[in-house]
């Protein structure tokens, strides 16, 4: 048994009773008409997965859903704190709700998610946005029905954050956004404390869901016709360490891969410090596991990696990549990068450039460093100007664009199995994705949405492929 072993709790019966009570109140208020909720989700897939649980609870509370805030009885923003830009967008959009509340005083406006776990943010909302009636952080998700009910009946403002950070709750009703592409959280929180990152502070300590619960949710999704399932965690490689019977991530993914059906299995995010050969072998030998590894390296400079508290160096990262390329045919690699970490020099940045040239990633998620209140990096000396950082950032994008274009051009003439994701509004073409997560556009009927098809790649336009359905 590990020190921090904890048993999952079921969402309490009391919460289901609150859902019923809310349904009754709303039925009276709306005189039998269905109340509507508008939910906007910012940030990563973890937030998307949480919103799907909130929507599940709202559906059991009698709510339907709308894309028009003006039609809503309940508006919720699920927020992200990872960069300043993300927070600014939320503040701007919440400010814009003031007039809506004036026009519809009955409307309940709520904020939840990562931003709300920061005390200074909750205080700012409390003081500057009096029309926000309900605020709850990531650790209060299991109490949402009760908090919602209290906001509706008390008339006062309800603020709840920062409790139960070590617990894990099961038994949420889930209303998934998609019917063939879905998210499956396998763990919550993070213990890594990279010096730039707010996530461990707003999501709490790392904790894993029981393997049996994950397997049964995966089976349900596959039986319901899901074709593309992404296992979610901030660092999936350390899955299972908090369980009574520890399981490795490689063992978990191999068991899920053993479920019969026609589907792809993905996962994110892998941390390079413990991306094991066992996991790479599992991808190589898997039936459903996508030949895609998202392995954020953040910086190519050892000095900066140390300052970031990442616990690997360039050499170890490149060794992992070399092993993965050797074992997995047709591997697609993607990564996250931060430009302009405090103290980074142009020499350090050039190490990042040389690493992306060496690895040849399919695509990159690139970010300029954003100081986060309460993290160690916020207090580090940061002498490089914002203009200079933007210049480096553009240089990085140019280099990557060339690499992505070259990688896509190499695929022309090959046949790829793709999942058709929908129709592009502008052109009427079908949008599809390869197992390596590369976008393919092709002509075809919208009825193919949600199906796997074989496609001949005919053209590459920068990092997007064009293809034709194989007869
Ligand atoms: N757990 C994942 C990442 C979660 S956050 C991992 O470790 O890979 C997603 C990405 O946002 C990070 O990989 C990082 O590149 C970026 N990021 C996080 N904090 C940031 C900050 N303060 N400034 C800029 N980018 C940041
Ligand atoms: Fe943030 Fe690092 Fe945890 Fe990822 S591993 S969520 S970057 S602290
Ligand atoms: Fe943002 Fe929270 Fe995800 S801070 S990136 S929504 S874990």
XYZ file of C-alpha atoms and ligand atoms in Angstrom:
512
model
C 0.000 0.000 0.000
C 1.397 3.432 -0.888
C 1.469 6.221 1.714
C -1.132 8.329 0.008
C -3.465 5.461 -0.850
C -7.049 6.627 -0.882
C -10.338 5.000 -1.725
C -12.668 6.637 -4.185
C -16.012 7.863 -2.881
C -19.286 7.663 -4.775
C -21.101 10.874 -5.587
C -23.457 10.977 -2.598
C -27.156 10.188 -2.677
C -27.693 13.643 -1.204
C -26.393 15.225 -4.424
C -28.901 13.247 -6.504
C -31.643 14.506 -4.187
C -30.473 18.099 -4.782
C -30.708 17.491 -8.549
C -34.348 16.435 -8.100
C -35.108 19.467 -5.918
C -33.568 21.814 -8.505
C -35.688 20.186 -11.210
C -38.804 20.828 -9.090
C -37.921 24.484 -8.420
C -37.123 25.160 -12.066
C -40.330 23.444 -13.167
C -42.346 25.837 -10.987
C -40.336 28.904 -12.051
C -40.609 28.074 -15.732
C -44.226 26.891 -15.442
C -43.432 23.542 -16.990
C -41.169 24.857 -19.752
C -37.728 23.200 -19.878
C -35.018 25.387 -18.293
C -31.911 25.878 -20.444
C -28.207 25.996 -19.602
C -25.384 27.637 -21.560
C -21.963 26.143 -20.773
C -18.676 27.538 -22.109
C -15.484 25.609 -21.475
C -11.988 27.129 -21.561
C -8.674 25.297 -21.268
C -7.643 21.692 -21.671
C -9.508 18.403 -22.146
C -9.574 17.915 -18.385
C -11.927 20.886 -18.216
C -13.922 19.552 -21.166
C -14.332 16.245 -19.287
C -15.422 18.110 -16.124
C -17.974 20.098 -18.150
C -19.376 16.814 -19.471
C -19.970 15.759 -15.850
C -21.566 19.120 -15.031
C -23.839 18.724 -18.061
C -24.745 15.228 -16.824
C -25.767 16.677 -13.455
C -27.684 19.520 -15.120
C -29.560 17.081 -17.360
C -30.644 15.165 -14.236
C -31.712 18.528 -12.759
C -34.171 18.916 -15.621
C -32.085 21.239 -17.823
C -31.783 21.282 -21.581
C -28.909 23.067 -23.342
C -28.600 26.109 -25.587
C -25.829 27.814 -27.562
C -27.441 31.230 -27.082
C -26.703 32.952 -23.731
C -29.831 35.108 -24.104
C -32.058 32.008 -24.038
C -30.399 30.541 -20.953
C -31.648 30.319 -17.357
C -28.212 29.210 -16.189
C -24.847 30.341 -17.591
C -21.627 28.638 -16.565
C -18.037 29.362 -17.624
C -15.589 26.566 -16.796
C -12.307 28.469 -16.603
C -8.577 27.889 -17.225
C -5.683 29.487 -15.338
C -2.722 28.172 -17.300
C -1.716 31.468 -18.957
C -2.599 35.112 -18.422
C -4.237 35.307 -21.828
C -6.655 32.498 -20.855
C -7.619 34.380 -17.686
C -8.020 37.719 -19.471
C -10.446 36.154 -21.942
C -12.571 34.862 -19.073
C -12.610 38.221 -17.267
C -13.553 39.983 -20.520
C -16.363 37.558 -21.308
C -17.725 37.577 -17.752
C -17.779 41.392 -17.804
C -19.904 41.216 -20.934
C -22.583 39.240 -19.026
C -23.442 42.258 -16.861
C -25.953 43.580 -19.387
C -27.469 40.156 -19.888
C -28.117 39.905 -16.137
C -29.735 43.355 -16.259
C -32.044 42.217 -19.069
C -32.810 38.860 -17.403
C -32.475 39.265 -13.613
C -33.659 35.664 -13.039
C -30.632 34.214 -14.793
C -28.043 32.456 -12.577
C -24.464 33.204 -13.660
C -21.791 30.801 -12.416
C -18.021 30.355 -12.761
C -16.068 27.199 -12.023
C -12.810 25.440 -12.873
C -9.118 26.125 -12.366
C -9.198 29.938 -12.090
C -11.648 29.709 -9.210
C -9.173 27.729 -7.088
C -6.966 30.834 -6.883
C -7.913 33.000 -3.936
C -7.034 36.310 -5.609
C -9.250 35.445 -8.584
C -12.220 34.399 -6.432
C -11.833 37.652 -4.465
C -11.737 39.709 -7.649
C -14.904 38.004 -8.891
C -16.562 38.580 -5.537
C -15.703 42.280 -5.456
C -15.906 43.322 -9.104
C -18.594 41.074 -10.589
C -21.575 41.189 -8.184
C -23.874 39.647 -10.809
C -21.969 36.332 -10.556
C -24.078 34.255 -8.160
C -22.164 30.983 -7.940
C -18.431 30.221 -7.906
C -16.921 26.775 -7.318
C -13.435 25.389 -7.812
C -12.262 22.079 -9.286
C -12.373 20.436 -5.843
C -16.080 21.170 -5.406
C -17.366 19.455 -8.575
C -18.949 16.658 -6.523
C -21.010 19.266 -4.642
C -22.270 21.133 -7.698
C -25.940 20.029 -7.335
C -26.037 21.221 -3.723
C -24.313 24.539 -4.534
C -26.635 25.124 -7.471
C -29.679 24.424 -5.312
C -28.430 26.790 -2.601
C -27.859 29.590 -5.131
C -31.369 29.122 -6.491
C -33.192 29.104 -3.163
C -31.065 31.393 -0.956
C -30.851 34.257 -3.406
C -27.403 35.078 -1.921
C -24.046 34.434 -3.530
C -22.440 31.009 -3.090
C -18.622 30.701 -3.226
C -16.955 27.314 -2.613
C -13.339 26.368 -3.251
C -10.239 24.639 -1.940
C -11.568 21.597 -0.078
C -11.196 17.828 -0.470
C -8.153 18.139 -2.666
C -7.040 14.543 -2.091
C -10.334 12.790 -2.763
C -11.566 11.192 -5.931
C -15.277 10.870 -6.731
C -17.016 8.329 -8.947
C -20.574 7.862 -10.116
C -21.055 11.214 -11.885
C -23.690 11.202 -14.598
C -21.864 12.138 -17.838
C -23.352 13.874 -20.852
C -20.656 13.653 -23.525
C -20.342 16.363 -26.165
C -19.423 13.983 -28.975
C -20.823 10.667 -30.140
C -17.653 9.153 -31.631
C -14.751 11.119 -30.138
C -14.551 11.157 -26.355
C -12.425 11.853 -23.276
C -11.794 9.421 -20.467
C -10.053 10.838 -17.367
C -7.826 8.218 -15.722
C -6.323 10.455 -13.053
C -6.574 13.940 -11.611
C -4.121 16.530 -10.298
C -0.352 16.748 -10.602
C 2.625 16.351 -8.254
C 5.342 17.665 -10.526
C 5.413 21.352 -9.725
C 7.177 22.503 -12.884
C 8.253 25.971 -11.765
C 6.149 27.847 -14.352
C 2.936 25.884 -13.906
C -0.240 26.670 -11.949
C -1.921 23.287 -12.506
C -0.738 21.539 -9.271
C -2.079 24.486 -7.250
C -5.506 24.512 -8.871
C -6.008 20.788 -9.480
C -4.488 19.378 -6.297
C -2.385 16.259 -5.742
C -2.112 13.472 -8.255
C -4.690 10.725 -7.746
C -5.634 7.806 -10.007
C -8.999 6.265 -10.701
C -9.361 2.528 -10.042
C -8.473 0.387 -13.052
C -11.849 -1.422 -12.953
C -13.792 1.855 -13.134
C -11.747 3.021 -16.120
C -12.144 -0.317 -17.919
C -15.898 -0.287 -17.494
C -16.178 3.332 -18.692
C -14.008 2.438 -21.724
C -16.268 -0.569 -22.486
C -19.377 1.608 -22.219
C -17.880 4.134 -24.633
C -16.828 1.477 -27.142
C -20.264 -0.194 -26.957
C -21.893 3.213 -27.470
C -19.950 3.574 -30.744
C -17.031 5.813 -29.705
C -14.233 5.515 -32.262
C -11.572 7.786 -30.804
C -11.002 7.644 -27.052
C -8.378 9.776 -25.317
C -7.207 8.783 -21.841
C -6.592 11.944 -19.843
C -4.183 12.922 -17.089
C -1.589 15.655 -16.506
C 1.091 12.978 -16.374
C -0.342 9.650 -17.460
C 3.018 7.919 -17.001
C 2.600 8.020 -13.252
C -0.875 6.463 -13.409
C -1.592 3.944 -10.670
C 0.900 5.036 -8.050
C -1.812 6.116 -5.589
C -3.822 2.897 -5.910
C -4.017 0.192 -3.247
C -2.815 -2.264 -5.897
C -0.445 -0.177 -8.016
C -0.763 -0.588 -11.782
C 1.473 0.985 -14.425
C 0.064 3.079 -17.247
C 1.438 0.566 -19.757
C -0.496 -2.235 -17.999
C -3.669 -0.139 -17.996
C -3.488 0.771 -21.673
C -2.752 -2.826 -22.664
C -5.886 -3.976 -20.805
C -8.052 -1.323 -22.440
C -6.525 -2.221 -25.802
C -7.746 -5.791 -25.197
C -11.410 -4.688 -25.376
C -12.970 -5.855 -28.674
C -14.194 -3.234 -31.119
C -13.150 -0.865 -33.875
C -11.664 2.192 -32.169
C -8.524 4.236 -31.621
C -7.026 4.752 -28.216
C -4.982 7.884 -27.448
C -3.612 9.379 -24.281
C -2.294 12.683 -23.013
C -0.119 13.926 -21.493
C 3.053 11.887 -21.202
C 5.913 13.311 -19.154
C 9.392 12.649 -20.608
C 10.913 12.000 -17.176
C 9.025 8.719 -16.885
C 7.933 7.762 -20.378
C 9.003 4.123 -20.064
C 10.176 1.627 -22.675
C 7.297 -0.542 -21.411
C 4.840 2.131 -22.577
C 6.552 2.547 -25.951
C 6.495 -1.243 -26.418
C 2.772 -1.215 -25.550
C 2.107 1.379 -28.282
C 4.207 -0.602 -30.767
C 2.404 -3.862 -29.993
C -1.082 -2.390 -29.549
C -4.109 -3.170 -31.707
C -6.047 0.056 -31.140
C -3.383 2.361 -29.704
C -2.619 5.313 -32.005
C 0.914 5.565 -33.283
C 1.062 8.997 -31.780
C 3.098 10.249 -28.848
C 2.533 13.712 -27.402
C 5.701 14.243 -25.376
C 6.169 17.863 -24.255
C 9.842 18.789 -23.898
C 9.277 22.535 -23.110
C 12.919 23.528 -23.787
C 15.936 22.086 -25.570
C 18.377 23.643 -23.092
C 19.475 21.616 -20.057
C 19.990 24.771 -18.036
C 16.389 25.866 -18.628
C 14.985 22.358 -18.098
C 16.646 22.363 -14.680
C 15.201 25.775 -13.834
C 11.797 24.458 -14.945
C 12.141 21.477 -12.536
C 11.427 19.022 -15.341
C 13.710 16.172 -14.111
C 15.098 15.120 -17.503
C 17.731 16.520 -19.812
C 18.001 16.870 -23.555
C 20.000 13.632 -23.844
C 17.395 11.571 -21.956
C 14.583 13.111 -24.025
C 16.330 12.320 -27.309
C 17.062 8.761 -26.156
C 13.349 8.219 -25.447
C 12.470 9.624 -28.881
C 15.083 7.421 -30.585
C 13.686 4.305 -28.862
C 10.118 5.263 -29.831
C 11.061 5.911 -33.476
C 12.900 2.588 -33.658
C 9.994 0.580 -32.199
C 6.920 2.292 -33.661
C 6.459 2.299 -37.439
C 4.928 5.519 -38.763
C 5.167 7.252 -35.377
C 3.764 10.791 -35.190
C 5.348 12.989 -32.519
C 3.936 16.186 -31.071
C 5.095 18.391 -28.210
C 4.578 21.520 -26.094
C 7.217 24.250 -25.920
C 7.625 27.355 -23.789
C 9.546 30.273 -25.285
C 11.033 32.970 -23.067
C 11.211 31.208 -19.696
C 12.845 33.612 -17.155
C 16.601 33.771 -17.755
C 16.411 32.025 -21.152
C 18.989 33.431 -23.576
C 19.038 33.269 -27.352
C 21.689 30.526 -26.992
C 19.224 28.458 -24.902
C 16.470 29.133 -27.411
C 18.727 27.910 -30.257
C 18.928 24.581 -28.403
C 15.125 24.364 -28.631
C 15.305 25.083 -32.372
C 17.958 22.436 -32.912
C 15.903 19.877 -30.989
C 12.798 20.407 -33.121
C 14.935 20.121 -36.281
C 16.444 16.886 -35.004
C 13.158 15.236 -33.944
C 10.898 16.519 -36.783
C 7.593 16.748 -34.917
C 4.304 16.507 -36.790
C 3.006 19.546 -34.937
C 3.788 21.678 -31.897
C 1.858 23.598 -29.275
C 3.993 26.656 -28.616
C 3.559 29.186 -25.815
C 5.297 32.325 -24.656
C 6.069 32.123 -20.933
C 3.322 33.677 -18.837
C 4.086 34.373 -15.135
C 1.559 32.684 -12.836
C 0.934 34.062 -9.371
C 2.298 31.827 -6.620
C 4.618 29.740 -8.843
C 8.426 29.865 -8.342
C 9.020 31.176 -11.901
C 6.908 34.243 -11.174
C 9.713 35.505 -8.928
C 12.626 34.665 -11.249
C 14.557 37.395 -13.057
C 13.154 37.838 -16.540
C 15.316 40.368 -18.393
C 14.323 39.544 -21.997
C 11.705 41.917 -23.442
C 8.290 40.789 -24.689
C 9.238 41.991 -28.229
C 12.378 39.861 -28.219
C 10.423 36.813 -27.033
C 7.853 37.344 -29.795
C 10.696 37.406 -32.344
C 12.022 34.078 -31.074
C 8.482 32.695 -31.059
C 7.982 33.608 -34.737
C 11.332 32.083 -35.615
C 10.219 28.857 -33.958
C 6.921 28.826 -35.864
C 8.735 29.354 -39.189
C 11.106 26.465 -38.549
C 8.272 24.164 -37.470
C 6.112 25.137 -40.448
C 8.837 23.959 -42.788
C 9.254 20.681 -40.892
C 5.492 20.015 -40.800
C 5.198 20.782 -44.521
C 8.056 18.396 -45.292
C 6.544 15.628 -43.144
C 3.158 16.075 -44.803
C 4.705 16.119 -48.299
C 6.355 12.759 -47.524
C 2.897 11.267 -46.988
C 1.631 12.095 -50.500
C 0.908 8.849 -52.368
C 0.384 6.783 -49.210
C -2.945 5.325 -48.083
C -4.062 6.305 -44.593
C -6.876 5.088 -42.382
C -8.708 8.186 -41.163
C -11.623 8.973 -38.885
C -14.116 11.331 -40.561
C -14.861 14.072 -38.036
C -17.394 16.267 -39.861
C -17.986 18.713 -42.683
C -16.004 21.947 -43.108
C -18.532 24.758 -43.176
C -16.583 26.943 -45.612
C -15.820 24.414 -48.337
C -18.260 21.560 -47.721
C -15.301 19.150 -47.682
C -15.028 16.377 -45.103
C -12.595 16.874 -42.245
C -10.735 13.817 -41.086
C -7.770 12.854 -38.917
C -5.123 10.186 -39.197
C -4.146 7.999 -36.257
C -1.116 10.319 -35.934
C -3.555 13.252 -35.497
C -2.834 14.878 -38.880
C -5.753 16.677 -40.566
C -6.929 15.341 -43.947
C -9.524 17.069 -46.118
C -11.456 15.164 -48.756
C -14.693 15.107 -50.762
C -17.476 12.802 -49.619
C -20.903 12.480 -48.060
C -21.547 13.949 -44.587
C -23.072 10.574 -43.706
C -19.530 9.240 -43.364
C -19.026 11.362 -40.223
C -17.907 9.167 -37.351
C -16.657 6.315 -39.563
C -13.177 5.057 -40.412
C -12.240 5.266 -44.093
C -9.179 4.504 -46.163
C -7.955 7.570 -47.967
C -5.299 8.034 -50.604
C -3.228 11.132 -49.834
C -3.058 13.227 -52.996
C -1.638 16.576 -51.891
C -0.018 18.345 -48.977
C -0.764 21.983 -48.242
C 1.575 23.051 -45.448
C 0.521 20.856 -42.514
C -2.869 19.820 -43.942
C -3.280 16.843 -46.252
C -5.737 16.440 -49.108
C -7.014 12.996 -49.946
C -9.483 10.842 -51.876
C -11.663 8.061 -50.543
C -10.380 4.655 -51.645
C -13.040 2.743 -53.520
N 0.693 18.249 -17.843
C 1.043 18.639 -19.135
C 0.799 20.067 -19.487
C -0.339 20.825 -18.979
S -0.337 22.520 -19.363
C 2.553 18.410 -19.286
O 3.280 18.447 -18.340
O 2.954 18.277 -20.396
C -0.109 22.527 -21.126
C 1.079 23.289 -21.577
O 0.943 24.648 -21.265
C 2.401 22.901 -20.942
O 2.957 21.763 -21.508
C 3.244 24.118 -21.175
O 3.913 24.051 -22.409
C 2.218 25.240 -21.207
N 2.306 26.082 -20.004
C 2.021 25.728 -18.727
N 2.231 26.775 -17.902
C 2.659 27.803 -18.668
C 3.050 29.167 -18.403
N 3.066 29.637 -17.170
N 3.425 29.928 -19.449
C 3.419 29.444 -20.706
N 3.071 28.191 -21.015
C 2.689 27.373 -20.016
Fe 2.129 21.529 -15.052
Fe 4.382 20.166 -15.042
Fe 2.189 19.118 -13.928
Fe 2.342 19.365 -16.565
S 3.660 18.056 -15.289
S 0.610 19.910 -15.261
S 3.495 21.242 -16.825
S 3.315 20.906 -13.222
Fe -6.157 25.133 -17.799
Fe -6.840 23.806 -15.655
Fe -6.355 22.519 -17.897
S -5.430 25.494 -15.724
S -4.860 23.798 -18.930
S -7.999 23.946 -17.585
S -5.937 21.779 -15.836
